[in-house]
Coordinates of C-alpha atoms and ligand atoms in Angstrom, one line a residue:
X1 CA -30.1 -151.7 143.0
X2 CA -32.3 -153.6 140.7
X3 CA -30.5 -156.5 138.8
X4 CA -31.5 -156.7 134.7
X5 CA -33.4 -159.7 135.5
X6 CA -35.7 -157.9 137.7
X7 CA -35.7 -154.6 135.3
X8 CA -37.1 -157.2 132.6
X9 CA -39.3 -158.1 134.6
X10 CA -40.4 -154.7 136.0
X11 CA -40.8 -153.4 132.5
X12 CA -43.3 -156.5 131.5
X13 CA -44.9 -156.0 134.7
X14 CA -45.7 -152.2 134.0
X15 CA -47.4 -152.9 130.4
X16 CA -49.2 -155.8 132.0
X17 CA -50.7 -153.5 134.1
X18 CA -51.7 -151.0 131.1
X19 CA -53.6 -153.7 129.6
X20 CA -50.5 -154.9 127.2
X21 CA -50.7 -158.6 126.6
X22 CA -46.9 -159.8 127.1
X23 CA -45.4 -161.8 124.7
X24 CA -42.4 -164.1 124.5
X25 CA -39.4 -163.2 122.1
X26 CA -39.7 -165.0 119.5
X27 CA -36.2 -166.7 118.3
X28 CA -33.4 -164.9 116.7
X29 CA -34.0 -167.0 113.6
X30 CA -37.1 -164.4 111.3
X31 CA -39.8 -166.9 110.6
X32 CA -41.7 -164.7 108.6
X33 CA -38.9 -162.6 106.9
X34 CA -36.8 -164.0 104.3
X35 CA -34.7 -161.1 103.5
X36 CA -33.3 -160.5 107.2
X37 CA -30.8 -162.4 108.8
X38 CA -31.6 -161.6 112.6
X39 CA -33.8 -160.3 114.3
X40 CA -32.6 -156.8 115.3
X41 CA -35.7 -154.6 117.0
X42 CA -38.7 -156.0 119.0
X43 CA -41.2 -154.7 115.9
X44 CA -40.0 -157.8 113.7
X45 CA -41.9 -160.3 115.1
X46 CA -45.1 -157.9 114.7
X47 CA -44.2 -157.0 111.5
X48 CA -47.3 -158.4 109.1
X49 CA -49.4 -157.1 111.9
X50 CA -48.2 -153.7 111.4
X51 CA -48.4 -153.7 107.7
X52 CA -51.9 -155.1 107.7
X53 CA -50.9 -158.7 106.8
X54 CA -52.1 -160.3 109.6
X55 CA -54.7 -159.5 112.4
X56 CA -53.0 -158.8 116.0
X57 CA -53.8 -161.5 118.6
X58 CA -55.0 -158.5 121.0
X59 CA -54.6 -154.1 120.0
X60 CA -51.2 -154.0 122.5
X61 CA -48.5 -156.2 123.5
X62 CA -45.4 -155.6 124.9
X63 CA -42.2 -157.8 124.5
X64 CA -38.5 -158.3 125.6
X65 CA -37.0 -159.3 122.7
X66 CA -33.7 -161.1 121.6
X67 CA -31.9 -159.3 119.0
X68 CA -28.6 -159.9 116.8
X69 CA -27.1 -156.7 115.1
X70 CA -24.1 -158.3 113.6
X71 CA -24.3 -157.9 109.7
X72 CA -26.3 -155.9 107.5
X73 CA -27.1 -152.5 107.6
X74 CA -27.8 -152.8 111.8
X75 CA -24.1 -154.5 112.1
X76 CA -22.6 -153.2 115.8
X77 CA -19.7 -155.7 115.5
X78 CA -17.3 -153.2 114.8
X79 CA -18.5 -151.5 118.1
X80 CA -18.1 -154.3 120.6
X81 CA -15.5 -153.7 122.8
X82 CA -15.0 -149.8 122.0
X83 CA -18.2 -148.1 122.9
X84 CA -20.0 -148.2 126.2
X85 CA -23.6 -148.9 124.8
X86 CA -23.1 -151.6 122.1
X87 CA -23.6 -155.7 121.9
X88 CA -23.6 -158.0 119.3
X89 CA -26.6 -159.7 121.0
X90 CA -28.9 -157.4 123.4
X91 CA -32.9 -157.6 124.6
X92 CA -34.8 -154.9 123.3
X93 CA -37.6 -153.9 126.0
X94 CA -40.6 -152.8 123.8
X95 CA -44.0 -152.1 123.8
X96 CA -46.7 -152.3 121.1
X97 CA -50.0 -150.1 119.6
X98 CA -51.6 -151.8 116.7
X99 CA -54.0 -149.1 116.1
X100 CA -54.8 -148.4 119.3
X101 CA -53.1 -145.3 121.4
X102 CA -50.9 -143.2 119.7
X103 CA -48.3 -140.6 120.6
X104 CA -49.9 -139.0 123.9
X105 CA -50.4 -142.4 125.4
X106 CA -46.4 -143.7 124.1
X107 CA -44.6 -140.6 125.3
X108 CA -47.0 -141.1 129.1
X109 CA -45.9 -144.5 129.5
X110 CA -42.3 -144.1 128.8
X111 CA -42.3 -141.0 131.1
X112 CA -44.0 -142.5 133.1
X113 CA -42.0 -145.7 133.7
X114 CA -38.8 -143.9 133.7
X115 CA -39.2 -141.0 136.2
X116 CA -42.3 -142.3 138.4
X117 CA -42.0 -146.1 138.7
X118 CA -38.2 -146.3 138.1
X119 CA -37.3 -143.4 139.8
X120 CA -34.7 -141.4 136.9
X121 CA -33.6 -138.2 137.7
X122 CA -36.0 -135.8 135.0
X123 CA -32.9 -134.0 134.7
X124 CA -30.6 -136.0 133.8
X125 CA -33.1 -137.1 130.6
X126 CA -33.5 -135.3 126.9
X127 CA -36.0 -136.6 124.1
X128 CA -35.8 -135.6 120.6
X129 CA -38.4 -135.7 117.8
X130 CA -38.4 -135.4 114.2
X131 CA -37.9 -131.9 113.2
X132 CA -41.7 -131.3 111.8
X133 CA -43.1 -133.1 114.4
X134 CA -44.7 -130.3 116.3
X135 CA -47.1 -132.6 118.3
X136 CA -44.6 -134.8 119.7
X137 CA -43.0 -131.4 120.7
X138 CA -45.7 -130.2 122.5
X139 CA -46.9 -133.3 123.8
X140 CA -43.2 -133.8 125.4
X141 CA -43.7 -130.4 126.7
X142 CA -47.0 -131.1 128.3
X143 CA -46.5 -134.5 129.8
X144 CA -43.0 -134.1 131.1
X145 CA -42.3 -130.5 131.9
X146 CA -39.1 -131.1 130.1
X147 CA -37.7 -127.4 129.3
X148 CA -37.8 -126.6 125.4
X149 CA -34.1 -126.8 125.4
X150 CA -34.0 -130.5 126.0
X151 CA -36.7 -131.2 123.7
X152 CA -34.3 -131.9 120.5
X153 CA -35.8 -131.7 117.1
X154 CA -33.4 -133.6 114.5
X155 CA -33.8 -133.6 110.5
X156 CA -32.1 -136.5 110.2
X157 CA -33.4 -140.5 109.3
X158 CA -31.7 -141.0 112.5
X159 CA -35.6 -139.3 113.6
X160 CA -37.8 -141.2 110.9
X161 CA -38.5 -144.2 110.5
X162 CA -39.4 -146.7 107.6
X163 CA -39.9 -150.6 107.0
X164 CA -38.4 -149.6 103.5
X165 CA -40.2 -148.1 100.3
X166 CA -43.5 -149.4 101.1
X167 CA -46.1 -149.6 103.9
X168 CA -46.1 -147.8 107.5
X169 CA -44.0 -145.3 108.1
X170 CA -43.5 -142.1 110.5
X171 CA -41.2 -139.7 112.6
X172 CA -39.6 -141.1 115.7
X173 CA -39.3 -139.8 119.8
X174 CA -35.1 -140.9 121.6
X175 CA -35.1 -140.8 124.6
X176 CA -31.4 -140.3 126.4
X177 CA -29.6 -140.1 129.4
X178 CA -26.9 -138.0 130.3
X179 CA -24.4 -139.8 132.3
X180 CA -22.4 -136.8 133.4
X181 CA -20.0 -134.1 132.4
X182 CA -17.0 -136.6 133.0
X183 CA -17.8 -138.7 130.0
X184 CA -16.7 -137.0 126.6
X185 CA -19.7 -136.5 124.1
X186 CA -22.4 -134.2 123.1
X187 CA -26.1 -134.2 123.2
X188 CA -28.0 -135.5 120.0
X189 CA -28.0 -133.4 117.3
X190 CA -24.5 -132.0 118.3
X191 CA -21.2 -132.1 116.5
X192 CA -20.2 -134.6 119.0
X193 CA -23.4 -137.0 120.1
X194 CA -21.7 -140.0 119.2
X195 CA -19.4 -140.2 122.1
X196 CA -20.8 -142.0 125.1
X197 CA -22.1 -139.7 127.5
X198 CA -25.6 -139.1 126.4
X199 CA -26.5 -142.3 125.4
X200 CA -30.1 -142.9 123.8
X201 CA -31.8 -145.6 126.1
X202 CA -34.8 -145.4 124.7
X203 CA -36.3 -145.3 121.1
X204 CA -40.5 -144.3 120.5
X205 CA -41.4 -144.6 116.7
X206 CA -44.8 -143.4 115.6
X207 CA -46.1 -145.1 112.7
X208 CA -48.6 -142.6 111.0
X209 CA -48.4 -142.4 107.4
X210 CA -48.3 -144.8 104.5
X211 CA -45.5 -145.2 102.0
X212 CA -45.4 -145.7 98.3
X213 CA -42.4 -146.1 96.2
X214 CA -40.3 -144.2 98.9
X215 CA -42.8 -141.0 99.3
X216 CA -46.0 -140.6 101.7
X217 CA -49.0 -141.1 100.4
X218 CA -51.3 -141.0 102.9
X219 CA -52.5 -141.1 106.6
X220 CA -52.3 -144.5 108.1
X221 CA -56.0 -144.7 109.1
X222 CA -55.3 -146.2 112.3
X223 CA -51.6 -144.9 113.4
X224 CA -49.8 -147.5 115.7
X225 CA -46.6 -147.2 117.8
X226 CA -43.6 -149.1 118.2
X227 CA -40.7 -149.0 121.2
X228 CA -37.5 -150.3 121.8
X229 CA -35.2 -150.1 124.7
X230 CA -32.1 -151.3 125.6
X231 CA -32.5 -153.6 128.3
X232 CA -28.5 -153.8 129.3
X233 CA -28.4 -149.3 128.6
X234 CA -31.0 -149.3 131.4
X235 CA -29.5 -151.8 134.0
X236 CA -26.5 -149.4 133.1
X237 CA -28.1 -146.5 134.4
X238 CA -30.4 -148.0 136.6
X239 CA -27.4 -149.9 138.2
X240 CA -25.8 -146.3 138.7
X241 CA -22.7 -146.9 136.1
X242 CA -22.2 -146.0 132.6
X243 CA -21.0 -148.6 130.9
X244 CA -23.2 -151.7 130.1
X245 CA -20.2 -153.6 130.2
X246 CA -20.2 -152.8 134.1
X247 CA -23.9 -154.2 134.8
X248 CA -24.3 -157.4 136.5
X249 CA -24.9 -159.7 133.5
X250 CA -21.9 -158.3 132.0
X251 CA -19.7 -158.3 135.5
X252 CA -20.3 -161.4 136.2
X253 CA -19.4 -163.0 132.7
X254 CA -16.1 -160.5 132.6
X255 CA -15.3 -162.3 136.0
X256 CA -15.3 -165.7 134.5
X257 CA -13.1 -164.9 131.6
X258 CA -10.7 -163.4 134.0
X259 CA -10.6 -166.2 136.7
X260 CA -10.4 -168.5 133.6
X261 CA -7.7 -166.7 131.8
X262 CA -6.0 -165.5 135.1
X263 CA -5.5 -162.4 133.3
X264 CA -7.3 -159.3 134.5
X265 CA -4.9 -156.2 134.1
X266 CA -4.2 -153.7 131.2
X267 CA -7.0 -151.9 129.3
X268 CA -5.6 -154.2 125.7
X269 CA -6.6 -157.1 128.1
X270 CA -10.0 -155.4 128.9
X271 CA -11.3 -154.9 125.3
X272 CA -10.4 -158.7 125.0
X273 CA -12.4 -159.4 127.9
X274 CA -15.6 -157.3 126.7
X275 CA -15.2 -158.5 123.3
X276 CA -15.8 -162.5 124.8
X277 CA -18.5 -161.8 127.0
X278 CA -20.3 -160.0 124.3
X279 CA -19.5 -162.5 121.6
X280 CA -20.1 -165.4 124.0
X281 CA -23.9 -164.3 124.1
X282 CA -24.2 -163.8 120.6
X283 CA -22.8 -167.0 119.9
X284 CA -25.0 -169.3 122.8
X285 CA -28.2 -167.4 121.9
X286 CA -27.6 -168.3 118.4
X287 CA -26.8 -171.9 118.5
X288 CA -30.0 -172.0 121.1
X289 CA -32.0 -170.9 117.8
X290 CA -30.9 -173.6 115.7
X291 CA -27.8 -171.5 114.0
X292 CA -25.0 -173.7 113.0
X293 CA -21.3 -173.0 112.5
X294 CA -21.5 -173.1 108.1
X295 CA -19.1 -171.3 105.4
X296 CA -22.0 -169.5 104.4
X297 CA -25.2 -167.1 105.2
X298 CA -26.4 -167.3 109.1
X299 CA -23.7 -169.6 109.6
X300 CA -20.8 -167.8 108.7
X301 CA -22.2 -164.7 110.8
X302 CA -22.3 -167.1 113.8
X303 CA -18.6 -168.9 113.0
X304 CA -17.3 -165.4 112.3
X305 CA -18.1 -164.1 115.6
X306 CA -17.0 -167.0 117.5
X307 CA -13.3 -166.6 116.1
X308 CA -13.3 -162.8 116.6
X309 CA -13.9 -164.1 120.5
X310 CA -11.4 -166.8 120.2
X311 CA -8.8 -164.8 118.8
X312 CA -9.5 -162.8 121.5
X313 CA -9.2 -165.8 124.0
X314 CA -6.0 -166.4 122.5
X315 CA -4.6 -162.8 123.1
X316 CA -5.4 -163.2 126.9
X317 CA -2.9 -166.1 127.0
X318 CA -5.3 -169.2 126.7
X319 CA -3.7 -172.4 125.7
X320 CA -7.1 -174.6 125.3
X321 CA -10.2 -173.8 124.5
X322 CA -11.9 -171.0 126.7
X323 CA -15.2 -170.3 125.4
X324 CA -17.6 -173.6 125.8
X325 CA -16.1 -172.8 129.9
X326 CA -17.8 -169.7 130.1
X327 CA -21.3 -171.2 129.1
X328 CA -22.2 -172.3 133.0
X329 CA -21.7 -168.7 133.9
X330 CA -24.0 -167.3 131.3
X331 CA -26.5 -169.7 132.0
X332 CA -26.2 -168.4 135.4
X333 CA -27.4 -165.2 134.7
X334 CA -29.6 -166.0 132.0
X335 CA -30.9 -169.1 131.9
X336 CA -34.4 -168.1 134.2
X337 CA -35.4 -165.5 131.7
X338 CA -34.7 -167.9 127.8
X339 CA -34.7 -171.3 129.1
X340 CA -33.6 -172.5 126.0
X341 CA -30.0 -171.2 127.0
X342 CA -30.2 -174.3 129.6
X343 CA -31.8 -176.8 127.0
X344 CA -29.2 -176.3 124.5
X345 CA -26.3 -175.9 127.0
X346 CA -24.9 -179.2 125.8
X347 CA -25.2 -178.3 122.0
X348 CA -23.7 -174.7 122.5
X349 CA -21.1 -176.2 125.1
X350 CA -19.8 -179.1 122.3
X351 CA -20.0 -176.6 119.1
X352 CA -17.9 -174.1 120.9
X353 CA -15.3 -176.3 122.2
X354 CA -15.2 -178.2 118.7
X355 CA -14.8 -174.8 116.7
X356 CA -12.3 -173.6 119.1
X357 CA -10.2 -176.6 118.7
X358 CA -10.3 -176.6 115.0
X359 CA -10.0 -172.9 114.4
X360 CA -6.4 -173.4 117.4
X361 CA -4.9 -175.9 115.1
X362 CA -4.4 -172.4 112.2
X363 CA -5.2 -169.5 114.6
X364 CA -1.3 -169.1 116.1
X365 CA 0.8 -170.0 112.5
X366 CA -2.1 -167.4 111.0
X367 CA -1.0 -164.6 113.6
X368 CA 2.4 -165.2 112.9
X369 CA 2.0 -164.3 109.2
X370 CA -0.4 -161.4 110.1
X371 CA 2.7 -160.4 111.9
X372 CA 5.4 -161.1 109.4
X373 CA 3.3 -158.8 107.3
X374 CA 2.2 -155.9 109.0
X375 CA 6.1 -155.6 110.7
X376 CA 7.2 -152.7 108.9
X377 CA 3.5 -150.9 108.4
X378 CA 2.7 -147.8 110.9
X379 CA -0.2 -146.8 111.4
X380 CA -2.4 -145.5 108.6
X381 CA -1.3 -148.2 106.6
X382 CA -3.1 -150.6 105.3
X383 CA -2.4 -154.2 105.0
X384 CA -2.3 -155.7 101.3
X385 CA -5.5 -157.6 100.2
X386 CA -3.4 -161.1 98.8
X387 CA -2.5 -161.8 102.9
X388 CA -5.7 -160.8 104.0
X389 CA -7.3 -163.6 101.7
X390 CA -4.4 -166.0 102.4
X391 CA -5.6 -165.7 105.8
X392 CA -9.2 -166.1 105.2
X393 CA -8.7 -168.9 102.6
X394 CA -5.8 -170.5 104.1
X395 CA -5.9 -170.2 108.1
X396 CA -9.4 -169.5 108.5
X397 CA -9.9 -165.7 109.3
X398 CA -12.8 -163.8 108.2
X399 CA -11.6 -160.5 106.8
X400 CA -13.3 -158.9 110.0
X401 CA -11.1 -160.6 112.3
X402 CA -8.5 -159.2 110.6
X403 CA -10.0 -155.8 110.8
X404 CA -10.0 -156.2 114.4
X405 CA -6.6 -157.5 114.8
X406 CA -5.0 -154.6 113.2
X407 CA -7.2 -151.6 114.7
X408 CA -5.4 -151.3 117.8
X409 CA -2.6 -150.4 115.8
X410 CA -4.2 -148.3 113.8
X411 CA -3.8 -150.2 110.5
X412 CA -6.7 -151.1 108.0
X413 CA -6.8 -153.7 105.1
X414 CA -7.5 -153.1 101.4
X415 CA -10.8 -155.1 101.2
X416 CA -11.0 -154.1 97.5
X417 CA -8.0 -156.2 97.5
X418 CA -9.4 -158.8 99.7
X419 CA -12.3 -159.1 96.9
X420 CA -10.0 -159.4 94.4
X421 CA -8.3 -161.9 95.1
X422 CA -11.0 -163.8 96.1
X423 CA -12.8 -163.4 92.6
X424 CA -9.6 -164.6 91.4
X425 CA -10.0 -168.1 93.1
X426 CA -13.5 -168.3 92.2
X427 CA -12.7 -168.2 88.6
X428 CA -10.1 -170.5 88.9
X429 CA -11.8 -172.7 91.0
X430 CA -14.6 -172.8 88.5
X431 CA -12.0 -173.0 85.6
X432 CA -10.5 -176.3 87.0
X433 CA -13.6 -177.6 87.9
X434 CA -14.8 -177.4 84.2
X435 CA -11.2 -178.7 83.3
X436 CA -12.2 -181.9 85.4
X437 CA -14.8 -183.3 82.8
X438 CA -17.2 -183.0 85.9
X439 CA -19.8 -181.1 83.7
X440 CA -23.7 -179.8 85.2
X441 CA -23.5 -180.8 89.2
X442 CA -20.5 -178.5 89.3
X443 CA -21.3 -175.5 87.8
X444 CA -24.9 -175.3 89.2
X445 CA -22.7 -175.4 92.7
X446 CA -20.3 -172.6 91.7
X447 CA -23.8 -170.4 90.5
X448 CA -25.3 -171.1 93.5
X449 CA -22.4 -169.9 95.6
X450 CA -22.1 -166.9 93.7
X451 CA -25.8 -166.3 94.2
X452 CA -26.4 -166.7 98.0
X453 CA -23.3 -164.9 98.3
X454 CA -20.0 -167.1 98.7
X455 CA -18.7 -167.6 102.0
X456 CA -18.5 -164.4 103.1
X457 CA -22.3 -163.5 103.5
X458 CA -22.6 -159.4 102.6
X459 CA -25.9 -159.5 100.9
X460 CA -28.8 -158.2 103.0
X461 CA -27.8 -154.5 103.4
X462 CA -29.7 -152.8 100.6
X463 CA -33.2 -154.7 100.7
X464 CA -33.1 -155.5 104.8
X465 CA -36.3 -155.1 106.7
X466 CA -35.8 -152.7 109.1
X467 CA -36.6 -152.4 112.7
X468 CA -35.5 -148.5 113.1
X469 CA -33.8 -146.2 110.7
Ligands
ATP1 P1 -27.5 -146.1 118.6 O1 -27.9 -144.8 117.9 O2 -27.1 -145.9 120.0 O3 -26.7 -147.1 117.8 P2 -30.0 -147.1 117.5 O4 -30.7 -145.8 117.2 O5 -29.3 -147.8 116.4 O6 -29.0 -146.9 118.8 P3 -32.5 -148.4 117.7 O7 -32.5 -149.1 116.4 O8 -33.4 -147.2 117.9 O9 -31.0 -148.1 118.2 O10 -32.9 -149.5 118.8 C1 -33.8 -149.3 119.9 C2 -33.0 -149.3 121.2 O11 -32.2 -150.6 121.3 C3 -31.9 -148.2 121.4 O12 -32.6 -147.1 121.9 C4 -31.0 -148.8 122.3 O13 -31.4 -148.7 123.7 C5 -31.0 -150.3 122.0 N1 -29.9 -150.7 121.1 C6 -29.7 -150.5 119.8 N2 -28.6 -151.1 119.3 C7 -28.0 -151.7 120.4 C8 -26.8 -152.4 120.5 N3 -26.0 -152.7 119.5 N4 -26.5 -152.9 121.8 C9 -27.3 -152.7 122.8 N5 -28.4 -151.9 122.7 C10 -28.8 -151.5 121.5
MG2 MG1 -27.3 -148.0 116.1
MG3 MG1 -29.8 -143.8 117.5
MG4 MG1 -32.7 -145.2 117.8

């Protein structure tokens, strides 16, 4: 069984030796992309190269990079903890043409990798292409002997991708494995492909044409390709088991919050389990890249998280804080590969136990109400917008924690509500502020606020750079 720490490895190893040039992933933190908040797909880092921008240090490169999918239009939070295949923070595996090989060479290496050197069963894998896409059809056909049956052609954006209205764009090649007939879900394309037993492990875009206002305008004169893969899908089914959460990273972290909490038994408990070790990740890997705990933007992503884990914490029975505990045991398992996980263990160690002690001192008398108010809803319901802004405003809960309290129970909150009501407090805010005689300094705060967003940071979704559609 090969541990995710030698699968990383394994995959750099096998594009070294196709003349890649390997290259570190670059921080969580986009230094050359203002309108993203994370990093979310391996391209990002490449992506002036790709548009032209910039000239690549060498024509391939291949990467294992950190990524953050917690906000914006790439937002898995909701996920964590419910499917088998999704993380808050995860490495994509990727590797890189800049106008080099194209689609015969991309569609050889993956195959290659997966069924020679790694040893997957051909049968238990299906690709699918975009449904015009007649060479990466045929090309599947030739190189893998897949049968025509498992070569799925899909109509959907889900098989095209674009950076946005402008620049490269071009139809894209998933890959997925099908962990068995035990596991309810279909195969992509089908009514039911978004349960967990095919999962896509595997994602091959080929950038070919050139975008102008939203429509193809041309070929890209020298087409270049783009990969990512989920390193913890692959431990998965490398590792023999079908839920990430189940791999050795994720084992051994699940094992520390258990022998820290001392509570290891019903499924409720399990979700809470999955949901810290995920978030705990997210949160370390953050703080390594310089994000701080703030009301606002990148910050209030970061705090947001860490409270949806402490919550959690606090459902599993823990009377002091739990999270800064579990840093040695991440570090542990990841701390060879992003040694800046062991540089900032002090830093992440100290911001987690600090936030956990302050969010403690509102997070029990915040429940209660939470509670009080949702006794005598059933499920379907939803819960009123003025508490679920009282509890943001007043005990500290971002509205998603709130979300996530009340799912189990199959109750929702009205966030139009929610927005309401915070409007309302903006304006009054504003209105006393004025009152105060305190003229200019205070309304060029309240403007700015309302620009960047407020506190609750919802603005990236319409304009993001993507990394895959
Ligand atoms: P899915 O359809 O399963 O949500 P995706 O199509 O959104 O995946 P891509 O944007 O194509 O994912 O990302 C490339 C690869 O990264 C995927 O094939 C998958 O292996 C991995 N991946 C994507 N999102 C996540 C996540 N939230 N957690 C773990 N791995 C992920
Ligand atoms: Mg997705
Ligand atoms: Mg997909
Ligand atoms: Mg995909």
């Amino acid at each position: 069984m090969s541990s995710t720490n030698e699968i990383r490895r394994s995959f750099l190893e096998f594009f070294a030796g196709e003349g890649h040039r390997v290259v570190p992933s670059a921080p969580l933190v986009p230094y050359n992309d203002p309108t993203l908040m994370f990093v979310n797909a391996g391209m990002v880092p490449f992506k002036n190269v790709f548009t032209g921008l910039e000239a690549p240090a060498s024509p391939t490169a291949a990467s294992s990079q950190k990524c953050v999918r917690a906000g914006g239009k790439h937002n898995d939070l909701d996920n964590v903890g419910y499917t088998a295949r999704h993380h808050t923070f995860f490495e994509m595996l990727g590797n890189f043409s800049f106008g080099d090989y194209f689609k015969e060479q991309a569609i050889h290496h993956a195959w290659t990798l997966l069924t020679k050197e790694w040893g997957i069963d051909p049968h238990r894998l299906t690709a699918t292409v975009y449904h015009t896409d007649d060479e990466a059809f045929d090309l599947w056909r030739k190189i893998s002997g897949l049968p025509e049956e498992r070569i799925i052609r899909i109509a959907t954006k889900d098989n095209f991708w674009a950076m946005g209205d402008e620049g490269p764009c071009g139809p894209c090649s998933e890959i997925f494995y099908d962990h068995g007939e035990h596991i309810p879900g279909g195969p992509p394309g089908s009514p039911d492909e978004d349960g967990d037993r095919f999962v896509e492990i595997w994602n091959l875009v080929f950038m070919q044409f050139e975008q102008a206002a939203g429509e193809i305008v041309a070929d890209l004169p020298r087409p270049s390709i783009d990969t990512g893969m989920g390193l913890e899908r692959i431990a998965a089914v490398m590792q023999g088991v079908h839920d990430n959460y189940e791999t050795d990273t994720f084992k051994a972290l699940i094992a520390a919050s258990k022998s820290l909490t001392g509570k290891s038994v019903d499924t409720e408990a399990e979700v809470s389990h999955r949901v810290i070790a995920d978030h705990l990740r997210s949160t370390s890997f953050l703080l390594a890249d310089g994000v701080l705990p703030a009301s606002e933007g990148r910050g209030y992503v970061l705090r947001r998280i860490m409270r949806r884990a402490m919550r959690h914490a606090h459902l599993l029975g823990a009377r002091e804080p739990l999270m800064h505990r579990l840093v040695p045991a991440l570090v542990a398992e990841m701390g060879q590969a992003y040694p800046e996980l062991g540089r900032a263990q002090p830093l992440i160690e100290e911001t987690l136990e600090r936030e956990e002690t302050q969010f403690r001192r509102t997070l029990a008398n915040g429940l209660r109400l939470l509670d009080e108010a949702t006794a005598t809803l059933d499920s379907g319901a939803s819960l009123d917008g003025e508490t679920a802004f009282k509890l943001y405003d007043t005990y500290g809960f971002p509205y998603d924690l709130t979300e996530d309290a009340l799912r189990p129970r199959g109750i929702g909150v009205d966030r139009a509500g929610f927005d309401e009501a915070m409007a309302r407090q903006k304006a009054a805010a504003r209105a006393a502020w004025k009152g105060s005689g305190q003229a200019a300094d205070g309304e060029l705060w309240f403007d700015l606020v309302e620009r960047e967003g407020g506190s609750e940071f919802t603005g990236y979704s319409s304009t993001e750079g993507e990394g895959r559609v």
